[in-house]
């Protein structure tokens, strides 16, 4: 009987021991959950977080400025390049022909300038000759006027003497002939002077015209030189170079392929400092401001923490830049919490992990609110 009683007492004690263990475990769970909840609550008061974020960087597209066939491809996928490195070479035979044509046109214009200058010099010389002829004619006219005056005086004397029969008829006629000859000579010289003056005026006009022609030829030379410069510029476009230091994306080009001007071939991801674009909900922006400290966790490097700061806020939400932005005035309004892109820049520029970052990597952002 005592054995049965002892067994009963043992059976009653066992459940009590189990109930204490359960209470202790429950208490630990409640305490742990409360601590974790309080920690998360306190963290939420002083931090804003989002995993809607990505690494971003400058991406420069490689675009040909002229059309042409590819003759050389000097880069491969993912290759690192420096600014000015040759990426692709296009067939340049058409551009070389245009450059030769422009050079030939320039030589022709220069030849026209030589002819125009020679013509101008000849016109100036002719004008000087005609002006000298006018001066000579004026001197001859003055001399002829003296001859006419003397012939008139002689004729007047002989005319009186013939009335008295003091001279012969032959002498009288000779004096008359000398008078008429002197008068005709004066008329001839006056006519020659007028002709020389007209020729001088014509030469002056010709000189002015040839001078203007010289100006036109000089303008043509400048135009031909501009054509040469343009041809050289277009020729330089047959060599496509890297616009910046960086890494080449997938090269979408083949030898012999015909490229259109403006056709996008591939891109170069710049080696310049990358940054993070985090899309925070509009309800998270209440206490956020420029310069706040940010801790960044990147999925590719989960054990490394990047220090950064808020650099700027987008002037509009991401939805406003969409291809079809929402229009709440259309009558189908549904309130959706919008997200605003926030630019975050790294503090430690010399952090070796930053050089390993690539645009598009997923990021977890933790902003410390002041």
Short mmCIF file of C-alpha atoms in Angstrom, two decimals:
data_model
loop_
_atom_site.label_atom_id
_atom_site.label_comp_id
_atom_site.label_asym_id
_atom_site.label_seq_id
_atom_site.Cartn_x
_atom_site.Cartn_y
_atom_site.Cartn_z
CA UNK A 1 0.00 0.00 0.00
CA UNK A 2 2.85 2.35 0.78
CA UNK A 3 4.35 1.62 -2.61
CA UNK A 4 1.15 2.64 -4.38
CA UNK A 5 0.92 5.81 -2.33
CA UNK A 6 4.49 6.80 -3.14
CA UNK A 7 3.87 6.19 -6.81
CA UNK A 8 0.83 8.43 -6.73
CA UNK A 9 2.74 11.19 -5.02
CA UNK A 10 5.49 11.00 -7.70
CA UNK A 11 2.93 11.17 -10.46
CA UNK A 12 1.42 14.31 -8.93
CA UNK A 13 4.82 16.03 -8.62
CA UNK A 14 5.83 15.50 -12.26
CA UNK A 15 3.20 17.78 -13.87
CA UNK A 16 4.11 20.61 -11.50
CA UNK A 17 7.74 20.49 -12.66
CA UNK A 18 6.61 20.65 -16.32
CA UNK A 19 4.33 23.61 -15.70
CA UNK A 20 7.22 25.68 -14.25
CA UNK A 21 9.37 24.95 -17.32
CA UNK A 22 6.59 26.14 -19.62
CA UNK A 23 6.10 29.30 -17.63
CA UNK A 24 9.83 30.07 -17.73
CA UNK A 25 10.01 29.49 -21.49
CA UNK A 26 6.92 31.59 -22.05
CA UNK A 27 8.31 34.37 -19.90
CA UNK A 28 11.60 34.31 -21.81
CA UNK A 29 9.75 34.45 -25.12
CA UNK A 30 7.59 37.33 -23.95
CA UNK A 31 10.62 39.20 -22.62
CA UNK A 32 12.60 38.54 -25.79
CA UNK A 33 9.69 39.53 -28.01
CA UNK A 34 9.10 42.67 -25.98
CA UNK A 35 12.75 43.61 -26.13
CA UNK A 36 12.86 42.99 -29.86
CA UNK A 37 9.63 44.94 -30.36
CA UNK A 38 10.85 47.87 -28.28
CA UNK A 39 14.17 47.85 -30.15
CA UNK A 40 12.41 47.89 -33.51
CA UNK A 41 10.01 50.59 -32.33
CA UNK A 42 12.84 52.74 -31.00
CA UNK A 43 14.83 52.14 -34.19
CA UNK A 44 11.82 53.15 -36.27
CA UNK A 45 11.59 56.46 -34.42
CA UNK A 46 15.12 57.42 -35.41
CA UNK A 47 15.61 55.65 -38.76
CA UNK A 48 13.96 55.33 -42.16
CA UNK A 49 14.69 52.25 -44.24
CA UNK A 50 13.94 50.95 -47.71
CA UNK A 51 15.13 48.17 -49.94
CA UNK A 52 13.70 49.87 -53.03
CA UNK A 53 17.11 51.23 -53.99
CA UNK A 54 19.82 50.61 -56.55
CA UNK A 55 23.35 51.66 -57.40
CA UNK A 56 23.52 54.18 -60.23
CA UNK A 57 26.35 55.73 -62.29
CA UNK A 58 26.99 57.79 -65.39
CA UNK A 59 26.35 55.74 -68.52
CA UNK A 60 27.54 57.29 -71.80
CA UNK A 61 26.04 55.89 -75.01
CA UNK A 62 28.36 55.32 -77.98
CA UNK A 63 26.58 56.76 -81.02
CA UNK A 64 28.09 57.35 -84.51
CA UNK A 65 27.70 60.88 -85.88
CA UNK A 66 27.76 59.75 -89.51
CA UNK A 67 26.59 56.72 -91.45
CA UNK A 68 29.04 54.16 -92.78
CA UNK A 69 30.30 50.59 -92.87
CA UNK A 70 32.35 49.20 -89.98
CA UNK A 71 35.92 48.28 -90.97
CA UNK A 72 37.42 47.75 -87.49
CA UNK A 73 36.16 46.92 -84.00
CA UNK A 74 38.84 47.50 -81.39
CA UNK A 75 36.93 46.72 -78.17
CA UNK A 76 35.31 43.70 -76.58
CA UNK A 77 32.51 43.21 -74.08
CA UNK A 78 33.30 44.47 -70.56
CA UNK A 79 36.67 45.91 -71.63
CA UNK A 80 38.05 48.87 -69.72
CA UNK A 81 38.79 51.91 -71.89
CA UNK A 82 40.12 55.42 -71.42
CA UNK A 83 38.81 58.67 -72.81
CA UNK A 84 39.90 59.06 -76.44
CA UNK A 85 40.58 55.36 -77.07
CA UNK A 86 39.50 54.17 -80.52
CA UNK A 87 36.45 51.92 -80.32
CA UNK A 88 35.21 51.51 -83.91
CA UNK A 89 36.56 52.62 -87.31
CA UNK A 90 34.23 53.29 -90.26
CA UNK A 91 35.03 53.20 -93.98
CA UNK A 92 36.39 56.69 -94.76
CA UNK A 93 36.83 56.60 -98.55
CA UNK A 94 33.81 58.81 -99.25
CA UNK A 95 35.03 61.37 -96.72
CA UNK A 96 38.55 61.38 -98.23
CA UNK A 97 37.08 62.09 -101.67
CA UNK A 98 35.04 64.98 -100.29
CA UNK A 99 38.16 66.36 -98.62
CA UNK A 100 40.07 66.20 -101.93
CA UNK A 101 37.20 67.96 -103.68
CA UNK A 102 37.22 70.68 -101.05
CA UNK A 103 40.99 71.11 -101.45
CA UNK A 104 40.62 71.36 -105.23
CA UNK A 105 37.87 73.95 -104.86
CA UNK A 106 40.13 75.97 -102.58
CA UNK A 107 42.96 75.90 -105.11
CA UNK A 108 40.54 77.05 -107.82
CA UNK A 109 39.40 79.95 -105.65
CA UNK A 110 43.00 80.91 -104.96
CA UNK A 111 43.66 80.91 -108.72
CA UNK A 112 40.65 83.17 -109.22
CA UNK A 113 42.12 85.50 -106.60
CA UNK A 114 45.38 85.72 -108.53
CA UNK A 115 43.46 86.54 -111.72
CA UNK A 116 41.31 89.10 -109.90
CA UNK A 117 44.39 90.77 -108.40
CA UNK A 118 46.08 90.86 -111.82
CA UNK A 119 42.96 92.35 -113.38
CA UNK A 120 42.78 94.95 -110.64
CA UNK A 121 46.43 95.87 -111.14
CA UNK A 122 45.89 96.16 -114.90
CA UNK A 123 42.83 98.35 -114.34
CA UNK A 124 44.77 100.59 -111.97
CA UNK A 125 47.61 100.87 -114.51
CA UNK A 126 45.17 101.63 -117.33
CA UNK A 127 43.46 104.25 -115.17
CA UNK A 128 46.79 105.89 -114.45
CA UNK A 129 47.61 105.89 -118.16
CA UNK A 130 44.29 107.47 -119.09
CA UNK A 131 44.67 110.11 -116.38
CA UNK A 132 48.14 110.91 -117.73
CA UNK A 133 46.67 111.14 -121.23
CA UNK A 134 44.13 113.65 -119.94
CA UNK A 135 46.91 115.76 -118.48
CA UNK A 136 48.88 115.62 -121.73
CA UNK A 137 45.77 116.55 -123.72
CA UNK A 138 45.10 119.51 -121.45
CA UNK A 139 48.68 120.75 -121.99
CA UNK A 140 48.35 120.29 -125.73
CA UNK A 141 45.03 122.15 -125.70
CA UNK A 142 46.66 125.09 -123.96
CA UNK A 143 49.42 125.08 -126.58
CA UNK A 144 46.86 124.78 -129.36
CA UNK A 145 44.94 127.76 -127.94
CA UNK A 146 48.14 129.83 -128.21
CA UNK A 147 48.59 128.66 -131.80
CA UNK A 148 44.98 129.58 -132.61
CA UNK A 149 45.43 133.02 -131.06
CA UNK A 150 48.58 133.67 -133.06
CA UNK A 151 47.00 132.35 -136.27
CA UNK A 152 44.02 134.66 -135.71
CA UNK A 153 46.34 137.63 -135.18
CA UNK A 154 48.30 136.82 -138.30
CA UNK A 155 45.12 136.35 -140.32
CA UNK A 156 43.78 139.71 -139.10
CA UNK A 157 46.96 141.49 -140.25
CA UNK A 158 47.00 139.71 -143.59
CA UNK A 159 43.34 140.52 -144.03
CA UNK A 160 44.07 144.25 -143.75
CA UNK A 161 47.11 143.98 -146.01
CA UNK A 162 45.21 142.17 -148.74
CA UNK A 163 42.79 145.06 -148.91
CA UNK A 164 45.69 147.42 -149.68
CA UNK A 165 47.19 144.89 -152.05
CA UNK A 166 50.31 144.92 -149.91
CA UNK A 167 50.54 141.13 -150.02
CA UNK A 168 49.76 138.57 -152.55
CA UNK A 169 46.63 136.47 -152.61
CA UNK A 170 48.74 133.43 -151.93
CA UNK A 171 50.09 134.88 -148.71
CA UNK A 172 46.56 135.74 -147.60
CA UNK A 173 45.30 132.26 -148.31
CA UNK A 174 48.25 130.79 -146.45
CA UNK A 175 47.36 132.82 -143.33
CA UNK A 176 43.70 131.71 -143.63
CA UNK A 177 44.79 128.10 -143.95
CA UNK A 178 47.03 128.40 -140.87
CA UNK A 179 44.13 129.91 -138.91
CA UNK A 180 41.73 127.10 -139.87
CA UNK A 181 44.39 124.45 -139.23
CA UNK A 182 45.05 125.78 -135.73
CA UNK A 183 41.32 125.84 -134.94
CA UNK A 184 40.80 122.28 -136.19
CA UNK A 185 43.85 121.11 -134.23
CA UNK A 186 42.33 122.61 -131.08
CA UNK A 187 39.04 120.81 -131.73
CA UNK A 188 40.89 117.53 -132.22
CA UNK A 189 42.78 117.97 -128.97
CA UNK A 190 39.55 118.80 -127.10
CA UNK A 191 37.96 115.64 -128.52
CA UNK A 192 40.98 113.57 -127.52
CA UNK A 193 40.84 115.02 -124.01
CA UNK A 194 37.16 114.14 -123.68
CA UNK A 195 37.88 110.62 -124.88
CA UNK A 196 40.76 110.29 -122.39
CA UNK A 197 38.50 111.47 -119.55
CA UNK A 198 35.84 108.90 -120.48
CA UNK A 199 38.50 106.21 -120.64
CA UNK A 200 39.83 107.27 -117.22
CA UNK A 201 36.32 107.09 -115.73
CA UNK A 202 35.79 103.69 -117.32
CA UNK A 203 39.13 102.50 -115.92
CA UNK A 204 38.18 103.78 -112.46
CA UNK A 205 34.86 101.92 -112.64
CA UNK A 206 36.65 98.80 -113.84
CA UNK A 207 39.09 99.07 -110.94
CA UNK A 208 36.21 99.34 -108.46
CA UNK A 209 34.49 96.35 -110.08
CA UNK A 210 37.63 94.23 -109.99
CA UNK A 211 38.17 95.25 -106.37
CA UNK A 212 34.69 94.03 -105.51
CA UNK A 213 35.43 90.87 -107.47
CA UNK A 214 38.51 90.39 -105.33
CA UNK A 215 36.35 90.66 -102.21
CA UNK A 216 33.97 88.06 -103.63
CA UNK A 217 36.89 85.74 -104.42
CA UNK A 218 38.26 86.19 -100.87
CA UNK A 219 34.82 85.28 -99.50
CA UNK A 220 34.81 82.19 -101.74
CA UNK A 221 38.23 81.23 -100.40
CA UNK A 222 36.90 81.44 -96.84
CA UNK A 223 33.90 79.31 -97.85
CA UNK A 224 36.19 76.73 -99.48
CA UNK A 225 38.37 76.70 -96.36
CA UNK A 226 35.24 76.12 -94.27
CA UNK A 227 34.35 73.22 -96.60
CA UNK A 228 37.80 71.75 -95.95
CA UNK A 229 37.41 72.12 -92.20
CA UNK A 230 33.98 70.49 -92.40
CA UNK A 231 35.35 67.65 -94.54
CA UNK A 232 38.15 67.07 -92.02
CA UNK A 233 35.62 67.11 -89.18
CA UNK A 234 33.39 64.58 -90.92
CA UNK A 235 36.48 62.48 -91.68
CA UNK A 236 37.32 62.47 -87.97
CA UNK A 237 33.85 61.10 -87.25
CA UNK A 238 34.82 57.87 -89.04
CA UNK A 239 36.88 57.05 -85.94
CA UNK A 240 34.54 56.54 -82.96
CA UNK A 241 36.35 57.15 -79.66
CA UNK A 242 35.50 56.66 -76.00
CA UNK A 243 33.81 59.74 -74.51
CA UNK A 244 35.02 58.93 -70.98
CA UNK A 245 36.96 56.44 -68.87
CA UNK A 246 34.98 53.35 -68.02
CA UNK A 247 33.92 49.84 -68.97
CA UNK A 248 32.30 48.83 -72.23
CA UNK A 249 28.94 47.09 -72.14
CA UNK A 250 27.96 44.39 -74.64
CA UNK A 251 29.24 45.47 -78.07
CA UNK A 252 26.32 45.29 -80.52
CA UNK A 253 28.35 45.70 -83.72
CA UNK A 254 29.82 43.47 -86.41
CA UNK A 255 32.45 43.97 -89.10
CA UNK A 256 30.88 45.17 -92.33
CA UNK A 257 27.72 46.30 -90.58
CA UNK A 258 26.18 49.52 -91.93
CA UNK A 259 25.59 52.05 -89.19
CA UNK A 260 23.11 54.86 -89.33
CA UNK A 261 23.98 58.22 -87.84
CA UNK A 262 22.52 58.38 -84.35
CA UNK A 263 22.23 54.59 -84.00
CA UNK A 264 23.04 53.44 -80.46
CA UNK A 265 25.76 50.77 -80.47
CA UNK A 266 26.66 50.19 -76.84
CA UNK A 267 27.41 52.11 -73.67
CA UNK A 268 30.37 52.98 -71.50
CA UNK A 269 29.79 52.87 -67.77
CA UNK A 270 31.88 55.67 -66.32
CA UNK A 271 34.56 55.05 -63.71
CA UNK A 272 33.43 58.17 -61.91
CA UNK A 273 32.02 57.95 -58.40
CA UNK A 274 28.74 55.93 -58.35
CA UNK A 275 25.79 56.83 -56.15
CA UNK A 276 22.60 55.28 -54.84
CA UNK A 277 19.03 56.14 -55.81
CA UNK A 278 16.59 55.13 -53.07
CA UNK A 279 12.84 55.36 -53.63
CA UNK A 280 11.28 56.28 -50.29
CA UNK A 281 7.55 56.39 -49.66
CA UNK A 282 6.20 59.91 -49.34
CA UNK A 283 5.19 59.08 -45.76
CA UNK A 284 8.85 58.41 -44.91
CA UNK A 285 10.07 61.85 -45.95
CA UNK A 286 8.70 63.77 -42.96
CA UNK A 287 11.96 63.93 -41.01
CA UNK A 288 14.41 63.32 -43.83
CA UNK A 289 16.65 66.18 -44.96
CA UNK A 290 19.89 66.87 -46.79
CA UNK A 291 23.15 65.81 -45.17
CA UNK A 292 21.71 63.08 -42.96
CA UNK A 293 23.96 60.07 -42.41
CA UNK A 294 23.05 56.89 -44.30
CA UNK A 295 24.21 53.32 -43.88
CA UNK A 296 24.09 51.27 -47.03
CA UNK A 297 24.06 47.49 -47.31
CA UNK A 298 24.58 45.98 -50.75
CA UNK A 299 23.44 42.46 -51.49
CA UNK A 300 26.69 41.64 -53.28
CA UNK A 301 28.75 42.55 -50.21
CA UNK A 302 26.51 41.77 -47.22
CA UNK A 303 29.34 42.00 -44.64
CA UNK A 304 30.43 45.49 -45.66
CA UNK A 305 28.67 48.68 -44.52
CA UNK A 306 29.00 51.79 -46.71
CA UNK A 307 28.78 55.25 -45.15
CA UNK A 308 26.90 57.86 -47.19
CA UNK A 309 24.83 61.02 -46.95
CA UNK A 310 21.63 62.31 -48.51
CA UNK A 311 22.67 64.55 -51.42
CA UNK A 312 19.36 65.62 -53.00
CA UNK A 313 15.67 64.91 -53.38
CA UNK A 314 13.98 64.46 -56.75
CA UNK A 315 11.77 67.42 -57.78
CA UNK A 316 8.91 65.03 -58.54
CA UNK A 317 7.79 61.51 -57.74
CA UNK A 318 8.82 58.65 -59.95
CA UNK A 319 5.27 58.26 -61.30
CA UNK A 320 5.39 61.78 -62.84
CA UNK A 321 8.29 60.71 -65.06
CA UNK A 322 6.56 57.56 -66.28
CA UNK A 323 5.59 57.13 -69.92
CA UNK A 324 1.93 57.45 -68.93
CA UNK A 325 1.85 59.48 -65.70
CA UNK A 326 -1.29 59.11 -63.57
CA UNK A 327 -3.96 61.78 -63.97
CA UNK A 328 -6.20 61.95 -60.92
CA UNK A 329 -8.54 64.34 -62.70
CA UNK A 330 -9.64 61.59 -65.09
CA UNK A 331 -12.18 60.27 -62.59
CA UNK A 332 -10.63 56.90 -61.79
CA UNK A 333 -8.70 58.10 -58.74
CA UNK A 334 -7.23 55.44 -56.46
CA UNK A 335 -4.94 56.70 -53.74
CA UNK A 336 -1.56 55.00 -53.93
CA UNK A 337 1.38 55.93 -51.75
CA UNK A 338 3.92 57.54 -54.07
CA UNK A 339 7.68 57.13 -53.93
CA UNK A 340 10.23 59.92 -54.30
CA UNK A 341 13.75 59.16 -55.64
CA UNK A 342 16.47 60.31 -53.22
CA UNK A 343 20.09 60.60 -54.32
CA UNK A 344 22.57 59.26 -51.78
CA UNK A 345 26.32 59.75 -52.23
CA UNK A 346 29.12 57.73 -50.64
CA UNK A 347 31.35 59.36 -48.04
CA UNK A 348 34.43 57.19 -48.27
CA UNK A 349 35.56 57.85 -51.81
CA UNK A 350 38.67 55.68 -51.37
CA UNK A 351 36.70 52.64 -50.19
CA UNK A 352 37.95 49.79 -52.38
CA UNK A 353 34.49 48.22 -52.45
CA UNK A 354 33.09 51.28 -54.24
CA UNK A 355 35.14 50.47 -57.36
CA UNK A 356 33.42 47.06 -57.42
CA UNK A 357 29.91 48.48 -57.50
CA UNK A 358 27.94 48.25 -60.72
CA UNK A 359 24.80 50.17 -61.72
CA UNK A 360 21.63 48.25 -60.96
CA UNK A 361 22.89 46.42 -57.86
CA UNK A 362 20.25 46.07 -55.14
CA UNK A 363 20.76 48.18 -52.03
CA UNK A 364 19.27 48.37 -48.53
CA UNK A 365 19.30 51.93 -47.19
CA UNK A 366 19.12 52.97 -43.54
CA UNK A 367 18.81 56.74 -42.92
CA UNK A 368 19.64 58.05 -39.49
CA UNK A 369 17.16 60.84 -38.64
CA UNK A 370 18.55 63.78 -36.68
#
